Amino acid sequence: MKPLTAFFVIAAGLSPTAGNGQSAEPPPVTREFRGIWVATVSNIDWPSRPGLTSWEQQAELIAILNRAVALRMNAIVLQVRPATDALYDSKLEPWSEYLSAQMGRPPEPYYDPLAFAVEESHKRGLELHAWFNPYRSRHPSAKSEIAATHLSNTRPEIVRAYGKHLWLDPGDPAVRSHSLRVIIDVVRRYDLDGIHIDDYFYPYKERDSAGVLIAFPDDASWARYERAGGKLPRDDWRRNNVDTFVRELYRATKKLKPWVKFGISPFGVWRPGYPEQIKGFDAYAELYADSKRWINEGWLDYFTPQLYWPIGREDLSYPVLLRWWISQNTKGRNIWPGNFTSRVGVPAPQGFTAQEILDQISATRMEPGASGNVHFSARALMQSRDSLVERLMAGPYAGPALVPASPWLDRIPPRAPRVAMRRDIATRAPLI
């Protein structure tokens, strides 16, 4: 009968210790997003090299997940579509060569890496967010022959050669349709906690052998837009192409599975001069990424600006940029800045000390409008340069944390529990 008695006490909302002078207040719950990017392009994090057996791939991924648990992290952001390829079983795009060393070849023996990652993450209490690159179609690190099922062979009219890359043209509606179809297919088939896109929209500018900037080859789609009566200047048209994709992906995800979070991790600076002391790269003008608009409009559930610079750098100050982004969060979405944790242990002047990352976590916690961090990337946390892992475990991540709530996803509170007791008809004795 003791378990039943305890059940009724809890169901009634009473504390078993309320009568003995002890506090009836539950302990406070820490809510902080603690994420790790697991990059697969160029085998940055996982798998460690192409062509490993399935068992070796699985063992490596489990080691990353176990390290995340040891660090009291609560989310994995796994890159599943680095370049119109798939680290999951897809009928729309070929298997990634970063898995099997040959584009189009499945893992041997067969398994579905994303399904495996979801299951193993959830076993450990970790969220799994699937990370997609919507426009990159081939990375310079790729070595294998392009598969017959790759988009550059099946739909060559929407793929562009740009410098050392192949790239999809964001101005072609067929590109938007295809990438949306690919991502929503994954949302539909897998038990994801979130989907994620990073800072690659229009490509970072490349130069030819003479050092001259290469123009992005979108003349055909621009001419089509003008023939259809489009009035926007070309740069605004390019930004609108990306805006439309972001908005439609957010809406399509919410229509299918409202609880799946959509996050974006853009370049950490919107434009030089915002705020006033900030200098450097102009993602608005160069990548045609109006990330300020996305957070202003609320076309996402979490925003992870890549704040990859040290606190002490005045022209790209981590806390100054973070506060500015928080000021733009007019819809009250989650802000979880990204940290360049992989710079720990890198030689000066580019490198960080472990203390820099600890200080950045502290700086994030000092801002009421931010509630977590995402670390790039898993390799740094597996290697623990400058005793980073030990210092995280003894310091900011000494205790566990739950993922912050996203109340706009579901405003329906859970129903109050209903308690019933059954009795034996003959003896009237309670049945447990």
Tab-separated table of C-alpha atoms in Angstrom, residues 81-407:
chain	number	residue	atom	x	y	z
A	81	ARG	CA	22.734	17.509	-45.902
A	82	PRO	CA	26.114	19.149	-46.481
A	83	ALA	CA	25.878	19.435	-50.288
A	84	THR	CA	22.622	18.177	-51.859
A	85	ASP	CA	23.537	14.749	-50.509
A	86	ALA	CA	22.220	12.775	-47.566
A	87	LEU	CA	23.504	11.230	-44.364
A	88	TYR	CA	20.189	9.404	-44.139
A	89	ASP	CA	18.131	7.136	-46.362
A	90	SER	CA	16.694	9.433	-49.026
A	91	LYS	CA	14.832	8.878	-52.264
A	92	LEU	CA	15.470	12.496	-53.250
A	93	GLU	CA	19.264	12.843	-52.986
A	94	PRO	CA	22.250	10.466	-53.017
A	95	TRP	CA	24.154	9.108	-50.042
A	96	SER	CA	26.968	11.424	-48.976
A	97	GLU	CA	30.537	10.497	-49.842
A	98	TYR	CA	31.549	11.665	-46.361
A	99	LEU	CA	29.960	8.428	-45.154
A	100	SER	CA	31.026	5.808	-47.665
A	101	ALA	CA	33.819	7.501	-49.694
A	102	GLN	CA	31.630	7.226	-52.803
A	103	MET	CA	28.651	9.466	-53.413
A	104	GLY	CA	25.534	7.350	-53.810
A	105	ARG	CA	26.889	4.317	-51.949
A	106	PRO	CA	25.008	3.395	-48.748
A	107	PRO	CA	26.793	2.484	-45.509
A	108	GLU	CA	28.029	-1.099	-45.289
A	109	PRO	CA	26.386	-2.942	-43.659
A	110	TYR	CA	23.278	-0.875	-44.228
A	111	TYR	CA	21.860	1.376	-41.541
A	112	ASP	CA	20.215	4.802	-41.484
A	113	PRO	CA	22.618	7.204	-39.725
A	114	LEU	CA	19.967	9.808	-38.935
A	115	ALA	CA	17.544	7.266	-37.489
A	116	PHE	CA	20.428	5.872	-35.435
A	117	ALA	CA	21.409	9.361	-34.243
A	118	VAL	CA	17.849	10.218	-33.230
A	119	GLU	CA	17.397	6.979	-31.293
A	120	GLU	CA	20.752	7.137	-29.517
A	121	SER	CA	20.367	10.843	-28.702
A	122	HIS	CA	16.924	10.355	-27.219
A	123	LYS	CA	18.137	7.398	-25.161
A	124	ARG	CA	20.559	9.807	-23.517
A	125	GLY	CA	18.100	12.645	-23.000
A	126	LEU	CA	19.585	14.723	-25.830
A	127	GLU	CA	17.624	16.642	-28.432
A	128	LEU	CA	18.556	15.949	-32.052
A	129	HIS	CA	18.394	18.802	-34.556
A	130	ALA	CA	18.975	17.988	-38.236
A	131	TRP	CA	21.222	20.550	-39.934
A	132	PHE	CA	20.776	21.275	-43.653
A	133	ASN	CA	22.642	23.359	-46.221
A	134	PRO	CA	19.879	24.544	-48.554
A	135	TYR	CA	22.023	25.802	-51.460
A	136	ARG	CA	25.493	24.220	-51.495
A	137	SER	CA	25.625	21.396	-54.037
A	138	ARG	CA	29.272	20.284	-53.975
A	139	HIS	CA	32.096	21.197	-51.629
A	140	PRO	CA	35.741	21.546	-52.768
A	141	SER	CA	36.733	18.764	-50.351
A	142	ALA	CA	34.634	16.236	-52.279
A	143	LYS	CA	36.748	13.640	-54.079
A	144	SER	CA	34.487	10.907	-55.409
A	145	GLU	CA	32.744	10.770	-58.742
A	146	ILE	CA	29.429	12.598	-58.736
A	147	ALA	CA	26.553	10.122	-58.561
A	148	ALA	CA	24.065	9.824	-61.405
A	149	THR	CA	21.320	10.704	-58.916
A	150	HIS	CA	22.988	13.955	-57.825
A	151	LEU	CA	21.119	17.143	-58.635
A	152	SER	CA	23.881	18.329	-60.969
A	153	ASN	CA	23.016	15.345	-63.185
A	154	THR	CA	19.259	15.094	-62.685
A	155	ARG	CA	18.531	18.862	-62.723
A	156	PRO	CA	21.637	20.533	-64.209
A	157	GLU	CA	19.652	23.629	-65.155
A	158	ILE	CA	19.330	24.696	-61.490
A	159	VAL	CA	22.953	24.018	-60.451
A	160	ARG	CA	25.678	26.617	-60.977
A	161	ALA	CA	29.446	26.282	-60.990
A	162	TYR	CA	30.826	28.960	-58.716
A	163	GLY	CA	34.565	29.040	-58.068
A	164	LYS	CA	35.472	25.694	-56.533
A	165	HIS	CA	31.869	24.928	-55.580
A	166	LEU	CA	28.665	23.811	-57.180
A	167	TRP	CA	25.789	25.953	-55.910
A	168	LEU	CA	22.038	26.078	-56.313
A	169	ASP	CA	20.611	29.348	-57.575
A	170	PRO	CA	18.399	30.831	-54.818
A	171	GLY	CA	16.629	32.899	-57.467
A	172	ASP	CA	15.206	29.849	-59.211
A	173	PRO	CA	11.814	28.815	-57.768
A	174	ALA	CA	12.656	25.196	-58.640
A	175	VAL	CA	15.579	25.365	-56.199
A	176	ARG	CA	13.368	26.608	-53.399
A	177	SER	CA	10.817	23.911	-54.156
A	178	HIS	CA	13.435	21.150	-54.172
A	179	SER	CA	15.187	22.155	-50.959
A	180	LEU	CA	11.865	22.588	-49.157
A	181	ARG	CA	10.791	19.154	-50.356
A	182	VAL	CA	14.033	17.582	-49.116
A	183	ILE	CA	13.865	19.154	-45.657
A	184	ILE	CA	10.158	18.556	-45.104
A	185	ASP	CA	10.613	14.925	-46.157
A	186	VAL	CA	13.052	14.549	-43.259
A	187	VAL	CA	10.753	16.371	-40.835
A	188	ARG	CA	7.946	14.010	-41.827
A	189	ARG	CA	9.893	10.749	-41.503
A	190	TYR	CA	12.094	11.292	-38.444
A	191	ASP	CA	11.361	12.071	-34.802
A	192	LEU	CA	13.361	15.291	-34.783
A	193	ASP	CA	13.426	17.934	-32.087
A	194	GLY	CA	14.542	20.623	-34.497
A	195	ILE	CA	15.844	21.541	-37.930
A	196	HIS	CA	18.697	23.953	-38.519
A	197	ILE	CA	20.321	25.963	-41.300
A	198	ASP	CA	23.600	27.852	-40.986
A	199	ASP	CA	25.248	30.884	-42.624
A	200	TYR	CA	25.484	29.650	-46.241
A	201	PHE	CA	22.880	31.335	-48.444
A	202	TYR	CA	24.327	33.001	-51.520
A	203	PRO	CA	27.949	31.864	-51.407
A	204	TYR	CA	30.835	33.672	-49.798
A	205	LYS	CA	32.586	35.500	-52.628
A	206	GLU	CA	35.388	33.704	-54.486
A	207	ARG	CA	38.124	35.037	-56.743
A	208	ASP	CA	39.558	33.696	-59.973
A	209	SER	CA	43.228	32.900	-60.565
A	210	ALA	CA	43.901	36.587	-61.282
A	211	GLY	CA	42.361	37.628	-57.990
A	212	VAL	CA	39.224	39.091	-59.551
A	213	LEU	CA	35.928	38.576	-57.736
A	214	ILE	CA	33.695	36.045	-59.471
A	215	ALA	CA	30.110	37.170	-60.036
A	216	PHE	CA	27.437	34.700	-59.008
A	217	PRO	CA	25.959	33.279	-62.248
A	218	ASP	CA	22.272	34.049	-61.831
A	219	ASP	CA	21.689	36.107	-64.981
A	220	ALA	CA	19.069	33.662	-66.268
A	221	SER	CA	16.903	33.719	-63.148
A	222	TRP	CA	17.297	37.508	-62.849
A	223	ALA	CA	16.172	37.963	-66.463
A	224	ARG	CA	13.197	35.674	-65.826
A	225	TYR	CA	12.225	37.785	-62.816
A	226	GLU	CA	12.401	40.999	-64.842
A	227	ARG	CA	10.358	39.497	-67.698
A	228	ALA	CA	7.674	38.563	-65.175
A	229	GLY	CA	7.405	42.211	-64.134
A	230	GLY	CA	9.639	42.159	-61.058
A	231	LYS	CA	10.564	45.639	-59.833
A	232	LEU	CA	13.112	45.027	-57.065
A	233	PRO	CA	16.751	46.031	-57.582
A	234	ARG	CA	18.956	42.982	-58.075
A	235	ASP	CA	20.451	42.926	-54.570
A	236	ASP	CA	17.019	43.281	-52.958
A	237	TRP	CA	15.701	40.540	-55.244
A	238	ARG	CA	18.456	38.234	-54.044
A	239	ARG	CA	17.652	38.975	-50.401
A	240	ASN	CA	13.975	38.418	-51.098
A	241	ASN	CA	14.774	35.002	-52.573
A	242	VAL	CA	16.423	33.946	-49.318
A	243	ASP	CA	13.705	35.586	-47.194
A	244	THR	CA	11.053	33.653	-49.094
A	245	PHE	CA	12.838	30.357	-48.506
A	246	VAL	CA	13.243	31.021	-44.771
A	247	ARG	CA	9.604	32.057	-44.360
A	248	GLU	CA	8.248	29.109	-46.357
A	249	LEU	CA	10.437	26.588	-44.528
A	250	TYR	CA	9.266	27.908	-41.163
A	251	ARG	CA	5.608	27.757	-42.174
A	252	ALA	CA	5.874	24.328	-43.781
A	253	THR	CA	7.538	22.902	-40.679
A	254	LYS	CA	4.863	24.346	-38.383
A	255	LYS	CA	2.079	23.053	-40.610
A	256	LEU	CA	3.448	19.506	-40.510
A	257	LYS	CA	4.860	19.265	-36.973
A	258	PRO	CA	4.368	22.457	-34.944
A	259	TRP	CA	6.545	21.171	-32.107
A	260	VAL	CA	9.680	20.804	-34.250
A	261	LYS	CA	11.893	23.837	-33.657
A	262	PHE	CA	13.413	25.731	-36.576
A	263	GLY	CA	16.741	27.444	-35.926
A	264	ILE	CA	19.140	29.545	-37.983
A	265	SER	CA	22.798	30.265	-37.233
A	266	PRO	CA	23.749	33.181	-39.503
A	267	PHE	CA	27.013	35.087	-39.654
A	268	GLY	CA	27.287	36.969	-36.367
A	269	VAL	CA	27.248	40.478	-37.887
A	270	TRP	CA	24.202	41.727	-39.762
A	271	ARG	CA	25.931	44.823	-41.166
A	272	PRO	CA	28.965	46.874	-40.149
A	273	GLY	CA	27.843	49.734	-37.919
A	274	TYR	CA	25.102	47.696	-36.216
A	275	PRO	CA	25.763	48.492	-33.444
A	276	GLU	CA	27.980	51.495	-34.073
A	277	GLN	CA	31.386	50.069	-33.081
A	278	ILE	CA	31.056	46.907	-35.192
A	279	LYS	CA	33.175	46.552	-38.328
A	280	GLY	CA	33.999	43.845	-40.856
A	281	PHE	CA	32.072	41.542	-43.171
A	282	ASP	CA	28.639	42.623	-44.445
A	283	ALA	CA	26.486	39.486	-44.619
A	284	TYR	CA	23.467	41.548	-45.687
A	285	ALA	CA	25.274	42.797	-48.800
A	286	GLU	CA	27.594	39.852	-49.511
A	287	LEU	CA	25.487	36.771	-48.666
A	288	TYR	CA	22.130	38.515	-49.207
A	289	ALA	CA	21.159	37.296	-45.750
A	290	ASP	CA	18.782	39.694	-43.991
A	291	SER	CA	19.022	37.882	-40.679
A	292	LYS	CA	17.738	40.942	-38.811
A	293	ARG	CA	14.471	40.629	-40.689
A	294	TRP	CA	14.139	36.923	-39.894
A	295	ILE	CA	14.331	37.504	-36.165
A	296	ASN	CA	12.196	40.665	-36.378
A	297	GLU	CA	9.488	38.714	-38.207
A	298	GLY	CA	9.734	35.641	-35.972
A	299	TRP	CA	10.345	33.243	-38.878
A	300	LEU	CA	12.273	30.931	-36.569
A	301	ASP	CA	12.117	29.418	-33.101
A	302	TYR	CA	15.710	29.957	-32.117
A	303	PHE	CA	18.419	32.258	-33.360
A	304	THR	CA	22.094	31.306	-33.081
A	305	PRO	CA	24.269	34.130	-34.421
A	306	GLN	CA	27.803	32.882	-34.926
A	307	LEU	CA	29.612	35.149	-32.462
A	308	TYR	CA	33.030	33.771	-33.258
A	309	TRP	CA	35.173	36.590	-31.838
A	310	PRO	CA	36.667	37.177	-28.395
A	311	ILE	CA	35.055	39.339	-25.761
A	312	GLY	CA	37.955	41.781	-25.799
A	313	ARG	CA	37.862	42.531	-29.527
A	314	GLU	CA	36.189	45.929	-29.683
A	315	ASP	CA	35.205	45.931	-33.372
A	316	LEU	CA	33.570	42.468	-33.116
A	317	SER	CA	32.809	42.254	-29.414
A	318	TYR	CA	30.929	39.134	-28.319
A	319	PRO	CA	28.784	40.802	-25.620
A	320	VAL	CA	28.121	43.931	-27.688
A	321	LEU	CA	26.874	41.885	-30.641
A	322	LEU	CA	24.849	39.617	-28.382
A	323	ARG	CA	23.068	42.575	-26.766
A	324	TRP	CA	22.316	44.043	-30.194
A	325	TRP	CA	20.775	40.808	-31.428
A	326	ILE	CA	18.686	40.581	-28.262
A	327	SER	CA	17.394	44.098	-28.974
A	328	GLN	CA	16.175	42.860	-32.381
A	329	ASN	CA	14.218	39.951	-30.909
A	330	THR	CA	10.832	41.640	-31.116
A	331	LYS	CA	8.915	38.335	-31.257
A	332	GLY	CA	10.525	36.867	-28.138
A	333	ARG	CA	12.212	33.872	-29.756
A	334	ASN	CA	15.044	31.909	-28.131
A	335	ILE	CA	18.539	33.347	-28.609
A	336	TRP	CA	21.350	30.820	-28.230
A	337	PRO	CA	24.597	32.308	-29.620
A	338	GLY	CA	27.166	30.128	-31.341
A	339	ASN	CA	30.712	29.903	-30.003
A	340	PHE	CA	33.887	29.104	-31.957
A	341	THR	CA	34.995	26.547	-29.396
A	342	SER	CA	37.265	24.875	-31.963
A	343	ARG	CA	39.613	27.850	-31.686
A	344	VAL	CA	40.686	26.695	-28.233
A	345	GLY	CA	44.299	25.568	-28.427
A	346	VAL	CA	44.889	27.097	-31.865
A	347	PRO	CA	48.112	29.166	-31.999
A	348	ALA	CA	47.887	32.942	-31.644
A	349	PRO	CA	46.626	35.262	-32.942
A	350	GLN	CA	43.589	33.252	-34.083
A	351	GLY	CA	43.351	30.920	-31.119
A	352	PHE	CA	41.348	31.097	-27.897
A	353	THR	CA	42.122	29.886	-24.426
A	354	ALA	CA	39.608	27.673	-22.672
A	355	GLN	CA	38.947	30.614	-20.360
A	356	GLU	CA	37.642	32.641	-23.316
A	357	ILE	CA	34.877	30.093	-23.892
A	358	LEU	CA	34.023	29.998	-20.186
A	359	ASP	CA	33.863	33.792	-20.182
A	360	GLN	CA	31.591	33.786	-23.240
A	361	ILE	CA	29.202	31.397	-21.514
A	362	SER	CA	29.214	33.723	-18.497
A	363	ALA	CA	28.583	36.720	-20.767
A	364	THR	CA	25.604	34.917	-22.297
A	365	ARG	CA	24.186	34.127	-18.864
A	366	MET	CA	24.411	37.793	-17.885
A	367	GLU	CA	21.942	38.728	-20.639
A	368	PRO	CA	18.280	38.109	-19.705
A	369	GLY	CA	17.372	37.772	-23.376
A	370	ALA	CA	19.721	34.850	-24.085
A	371	SER	CA	19.395	31.341	-22.691
A	372	GLY	CA	22.145	29.074	-23.966
A	373	ASN	CA	25.025	28.434	-26.334
A	374	VAL	CA	25.915	26.184	-29.259
A	375	HIS	CA	29.535	25.057	-29.603
A	376	PHE	CA	31.369	24.613	-32.890
A	377	SER	CA	32.256	21.881	-32.916
A	378	ALA	CA	32.307	18.335	-31.533
A	379	ARG	CA	35.976	17.753	-32.345
A	380	ALA	CA	37.110	20.427	-29.884
A	381	LEU	CA	35.048	18.832	-27.136
A	382	MET	CA	36.399	15.373	-27.928
A	383	GLN	CA	40.019	16.576	-27.819
A	384	SER	CA	39.716	18.862	-24.772
A	385	ARG	CA	42.541	21.191	-25.695
A	386	ASP	CA	43.674	23.435	-22.813
A	387	SER	CA	41.675	21.180	-20.441
A	388	LEU	CA	38.488	22.644	-21.915
A	389	VAL	CA	36.254	19.679	-21.108
A	390	GLU	CA	37.425	19.407	-17.521
A	391	ARG	CA	36.961	23.137	-16.994
A	392	LEU	CA	33.460	23.096	-18.472
A	393	MET	CA	32.462	20.155	-16.282
A	394	ALA	CA	33.843	21.791	-13.148
A	395	GLY	CA	32.534	25.245	-14.047
A	396	PRO	CA	29.544	26.379	-16.118
A	397	TYR	CA	28.293	22.869	-16.875
A	398	ALA	CA	28.731	21.399	-13.395
A	399	GLY	CA	24.990	20.791	-13.141
A	400	PRO	CA	22.305	19.642	-15.587
A	401	ALA	CA	19.941	21.896	-17.524
A	402	LEU	CA	16.693	21.488	-19.407
A	403	VAL	CA	16.172	22.979	-22.861
A	404	PRO	CA	14.388	26.354	-22.549
A	405	ALA	CA	10.691	26.386	-23.331
A	406	SER	CA	9.295	27.681	-26.620
A	407	PRO	CA	5.780	28.643	-25.468
